[in-house]
Amino acid sequence: MKRILLLFVSVFILAGASFAKEGMWLPILLQILNEKEMQEMGLELTAEDIYSVNHSSLKDAVLIFGGGCTGEVVSNEGLLFTNYHCGYGSIQRQSSIDHDYLTDGFWAMNKGEEIPCPGLTVSFLIEMRDVTEAMLSEINDNMTQAEREDRIRINSKKLTEEAMADNHYKAEVEEFYYGNKYYIFIYEIFNDIRLVGAPPSNIGKFGGDTDNWMWPRHTGDFSVFRIYAGSDNKPAVYSPENKPFQPRKFLEISIAGVKENDFTFVFGYPGSTNEYLPAPAVECITEIENPISIDIREKKLDVMNAYSEQSPLIRLQYANKIAGIANGWKKWIGESLGIERVNGAEVKREYEKGFQQWATGTEYENILPTLYQSYKNIKPFRAAYRYFAEAGLGIEAVTMARKFAKLVSLSKETPQDTEAIEKQIASLKSAAKTFFKDYHRPIDEELCPILLKTYYDNTSAELMPDFFAKIEVKYKGDFTAYAGDIFAKSMFCDEAKLNAFLDSYKPNKYKKILDDPMYVIYNSVFDNYIDNVYPHIKKYQAEIDSTMRFYMKGQIEYDKEKTFYPDANFTLRVTYGNVDGFKPQDGVTYNYFTTLDGIMEKENPDIYDYVVEDKLKELYNNRDFGPYADKSDGKIHTCFIATNHTTGGNSGSPVLNGKGQLIGLNFDRNWQGTMSDIMYDPDRCRNITLDIRYCLFIIDKFAGATHLIQELTINN
Ligand code: ARG
Ligand code: GLU
């Protein structure tokens, strides 16, 4: 087994021994590729301590939190830490004006007070295995991309079914190196997850969207949950009888603190990177896709933020939406700027010159010209997709209308399935309730003409959804007048109207849905996308996918000096580096850590993002820091940065020291470094970690949740 692995590694990855700090490594290959270097850098463990299928290892304490974050178990009673922004949706859903856990924080003082979070899940990786050979069986190079994908689906289904045959696990096959390698992942998924604690927003989200993606940072970005299991310690649906889950492994914590250059590693689920793209793909992102999304989101944020300033209710309703919109918006600005600064597309082109020389006369000769052409072809459709998704589907009432598509199709059937229709109505009633709880119609009404006009002004005639004709003809291009009319008429922006409609629904009334102006918009933008945009994306993307598979293989053969790690795909990875500051610009050096002093410096009672609680000020003024102050300067350290290569999905990931002890929670990157999803710049790319000592200080001293501290294993 090991020999086969070594062989694979030698031809496939280990083309040379040069290690950069960049990379998101597969835990299963750690021993061969990284163990030695990690130990030289300061790791005191073996690769087997980090990932093992035979013994409990650190991987058993790391989990997928919800749909897109990481978390870690920190006690033998299933207690877990993740980021505040990862728990944010759950905390917000449990909040109301009377119980505003966002503003006030929440702490369960005993297990009985913990709040179930329906829909929230936690997944543990049981095992991963290389299944490349089985996945590529009956596949050859003469197949079209579609034929290949069909076969891949069949092979993957077979493998996952086999893997799940006699257990309660969930198996998934994932592709690596653009389909040159495949691994199967077996997960155990828990669904009785309860909220245990969260600081108030002005700690958990301190600095808000102003500080988001920024260093220096002072955000106490953590929240605490607990996993519950059935009496057999296996996953179980919520029941008051369930017991705290006993994990195979939980993380010990170190409050010794970090120094510059200390070795750290991050163990978690990075979502997606694109490190091996050709130049035109990079340009498509930085010159077309990012600018479109940035522009549209800026418009949304202007309106939503202005309304949020006006009322605490609106602020609560739109907090989660604004956070999501702003997060991508700011990241893409940083990414485009970063790529521009290093002249990223040019750097790629230089590299490609060398590749092309090498490839001439080989099977790789036509790859780059093909890719260049495919990207040229796909560009206008990628742009159209952004307008469709960000602007067309950006109107909230349109997204509500969209949910009625199934009811329409059920109502049109003969004979009708009355049971299914009734079920659908019940589910729409509950969707409407959720939707209107966080809906402020004036925001939507004000944004509607702005979004539609942006869509219209930037779309060519052949890609234009047909409902725009009405605005041209009937409204003479007056988008505001059009919006005024449709908001007056539609039921999808009016809770009372929509409930009345659902209460008295009969299948023969489905025409009323079809005629509703919000549904008309949904239908029109969606049909237009399906008929005029998607077929082109599908075609060119298939070309790109099959060519990228060869290009990836070619790059590995060509660039023998480089160790290739697979792009992130939301599978478990290890990334490692050193604690380190950076120089954002000439004459400026950023320190590697921040302290509570900085929170007091940033304090501004008039700006929502910079309000500091009296209790925190009191602890600060009295230097009441418990055991959590730094040994050398006596201060509470809040955050630190290091050179670990991380991305979205790594939020909440444990940041560990050389002994494998928890020293912090990863929660962000610096703005100057968000380009690392496309190109890693060791001078500038840093991950931002919440210092575990600040987290414990808040739980212990600020919230007084000492019972939680007692559950942890803390080393000095
Ligand atoms: N930038 C971090 C990450 O991508 C944190 C996002 C949440 N915080 C916020 N202020 N929106 O996800
Ligand atoms: N905040 C990000 C997340 O939610 C992590 C930051 C990053 O993109 O590196 O996963």
CSV table of C-alpha atoms in Angstrom, one decimal, residues 101 106-116 194-197 228 707:
chain,number,residue,atom,x,y,z
A,101,TYR,CA,-29.4,37.2,21.7
A,106,PHE,CA,-26.8,34.1,25.3
A,107,TRP,CA,-25.4,31.8,27.9
A,108,ALA,CA,-27.0,28.5,29.0
A,109,MET,CA,-26.2,28.2,32.7
A,110,ASN,CA,-26.9,24.5,32.6
A,111,LYS,CA,-27.7,21.9,30.0
A,112,GLY,CA,-31.4,22.3,30.4
A,113,GLU,CA,-31.1,25.9,29.1
A,114,GLU,CA,-29.3,24.9,25.9
A,115,ILE,CA,-31.5,25.8,22.9
A,116,PRO,CA,-32.1,23.2,20.1
A,194,ARG,CA,-27.9,23.0,20.7
A,195,LEU,CA,-26.8,26.5,21.3
A,196,VAL,CA,-24.8,26.8,24.5
A,197,GLY,CA,-23.3,30.3,24.4
A,228,TYR,CA,-26.3,15.5,21.5
A,707,HIS,CA,-19.2,25.7,34.4
